[in-house]
Amino acid sequence: MTNTIHTNSRRIVIFDTTLRDGEQSPGASMNLAEKMEVAQALLALGVDVIEAGFPIASPGDFEAVSEIARSVRGAQICGLARCRDADIDRAWEALRHAEQPRIHVFLATSAIHREFKLKMDKDGIICHAVAGVKRAAGYCPNVEFSPEDAARTEPDFLCRVVEAAIAAGATTVNIPDTVGYATPSHMHHVIQTLCNRVPNIDKAVISVHCHNDLGMAVANSLAAVEAGAGQIECTINGLGERAGNCSLEEVIMALRTRSDFYHAHTNVNTKRLVPTSRLVANVTGIQVQRNKAIVGRNAFAHEAGIHQDGMLKERTTYEIMRPEDVGFATTELVLGKHSGSAALASRIKALGYSLGKEQIQQIFEMFKVLADKKKEIYDADIAALIEQEIRQVPELWSFVSYNITSGTGQIPSVHLRLRRGPSEVSTDVVGGDGPVDAVFLAIENLTGISVVCKDFNVHSVTVGKDAQGEVMVQIEHNGRMYRGRGVSTDSVEASAKAFLNAVNKIAATSSVGVPPASPN
Ligand code: KIV
Ligand code: ZN
């Protein structure tokens, strides 16, 4: 179960597209600071290529690619472009300060796309693809070409396009299964065909980019590797268009755990998988399901008595990977009310966070408050406190307290107190269709910021009646979406904190919501 690198093992290039295709997941958009944080985490994880965005798509995408290109050293930074001059020029403008820039140009090749989307014949496609690759190669030698919807493209035509793109200067040819239509043996056949029939295929790295519409993105990517692909495109937590992309953590652990079969390895530090997954879940607000392979909370939990018994005798009876190898801390139950700050600091480190002294002290204060309410503090509780501390936004308004009267068939009545600077303000609201809605109305009333709640999600951080509830909300204000997160052992309080967290983000980016506070 160690990370054995077999003789003749091939090094597979890991191309992460969390910040581009992953960000195309509905509701997963990230702001610049969040993208920078994710890019740094991907670097620490050890991916080879970071696709930072699609520069022509929006000014925000351009800015993110430029900032990442300027400041992230040690990985190739890639920007996406259609085979159009303006796209490629804009991509280069964003990438030109990168230490190792890569331009990724794409053009659809399947009959459906040619006929209905592009209205172009086969020769026209070849001509555009070649022109796009040549223009990109004029800027930098590291050029990737993707024939979009390759998995549904006629094999003969796909071979022609790939050969022409390599001859024009593409150093990586990426084979996307854009709509998640392929099966493992189909994908294996596509890659094998390219290896056997494209005369200059040895001049480029073959890459694979699989979508998960039929739940086969990881299996298809592995089949492509088996057939000769040398690069996998993937995303953290499998984020991406529709059902998402190939999940990075799953494909990495499959290659590692079955290195005897694939004879392949990567540069990824697998101990960073869980912390990176948590970070992406927290910044996008899209939590992974409990039973998600590798990073889900239940991925290493053994429930059946027979399994537990086997594990106690010899863990390999039921465990093919060790939780610590993917970044789960070794023990689950950790600290209690009598634990000191040194013990807490060591758990924080074991969870993969590197924090300064002041931040640790701040978390220790929060930990003591929590330990008074909750007997047993688990790793997940500590991670929730850390996320709350490190992802703080400037707080114009902070939560103080609430009182509520509510019941079946009764209109809720809430008294809410908030702090704004040195003053406390309060309001009484009667309304809403439940206690949480009433608290949200009271916050809108006090802050003067009206919003539409688009998503509300609550889950328990750990187990037991005294578990902390974590609430994620997404609210819309003036056409923009804001996410908020709150944690408490009281779920109405967690909801209030999450809502206020999102409202504070609105206040920080606009001049709304700053009516004079009436001290009280
Ligand atoms: O799915 C797809 O085809 C893509 C390309 C741009 C590579 O994301
Ligand atoms: Zn894609």
mmCIF file of N, CA and C and ligand atoms in Angstrom, residues 17 20-21 24 176-178 209-211 233 241 245, ligand 2:
data_model
loop_
_atom_site.group_PDB
_atom_site.id
_atom_site.type_symbol
_atom_site.label_atom_id
_atom_site.label_comp_id
_atom_site.label_asym_id
_atom_site.label_seq_id
_atom_site.Cartn_x
_atom_site.Cartn_y
_atom_site.Cartn_z
ATOM 1 N N THR A 17 -8.428 21.423 -14.089
ATOM 2 C CA THR A 17 -9.283 22.467 -14.690
ATOM 3 C C THR A 17 -10.421 22.897 -13.744
ATOM 4 N N ARG A 20 -11.451 26.414 -14.371
ATOM 5 C CA ARG A 20 -12.083 26.721 -15.669
ATOM 6 C C ARG A 20 -13.345 25.863 -15.857
ATOM 7 N N ASP A 21 -13.190 24.573 -16.162
ATOM 8 C CA ASP A 21 -14.381 23.734 -16.366
ATOM 9 C C ASP A 21 -15.127 23.576 -15.034
ATOM 10 N N GLN A 24 -17.443 26.176 -14.192
ATOM 11 C CA GLN A 24 -18.669 26.190 -15.009
ATOM 12 C C GLN A 24 -19.802 25.395 -14.357
ATOM 13 N N PRO A 176 -11.391 15.255 -25.790
ATOM 14 C CA PRO A 176 -12.507 15.410 -24.856
ATOM 15 C C PRO A 176 -13.699 14.512 -25.174
ATOM 16 N N ASP A 177 -14.273 13.982 -24.101
ATOM 17 C CA ASP A 177 -15.592 13.366 -24.209
ATOM 18 C C ASP A 177 -16.524 14.434 -23.629
ATOM 19 N N THR A 178 -16.815 15.419 -24.465
ATOM 20 C CA THR A 178 -17.483 16.649 -24.023
ATOM 21 C C THR A 178 -18.835 16.404 -23.370
ATOM 22 N N HIS A 209 -9.988 14.174 -21.555
ATOM 23 C CA HIS A 209 -10.816 15.133 -20.802
ATOM 24 C C HIS A 209 -12.238 14.563 -20.794
ATOM 25 N N CYS A 210 -12.619 13.900 -19.705
ATOM 26 C CA CYS A 210 -13.893 13.178 -19.705
ATOM 27 C C CYS A 210 -14.937 13.825 -18.803
ATOM 28 N N HIS A 211 -16.139 13.935 -19.327
ATOM 29 C CA HIS A 211 -17.258 14.416 -18.508
ATOM 30 C C HIS A 211 -18.010 13.214 -17.948
ATOM 31 N N GLU A 233 -7.039 15.277 -17.710
ATOM 32 C CA GLU A 233 -7.640 16.539 -17.271
ATOM 33 C C GLU A 233 -8.719 16.201 -16.246
ATOM 34 N N GLU A 241 -19.006 21.222 -15.774
ATOM 35 C CA GLU A 241 -20.283 21.318 -16.500
ATOM 36 C C GLU A 241 -21.196 20.141 -16.160
ATOM 37 N N ASN A 245 -16.624 16.728 -14.201
ATOM 38 C CA ASN A 245 -15.480 16.159 -14.920
ATOM 39 C C ASN A 245 -14.931 14.968 -14.131
HETATM 40 ZN ZN ZN B 2 -15.077 20.054 -20.458
#
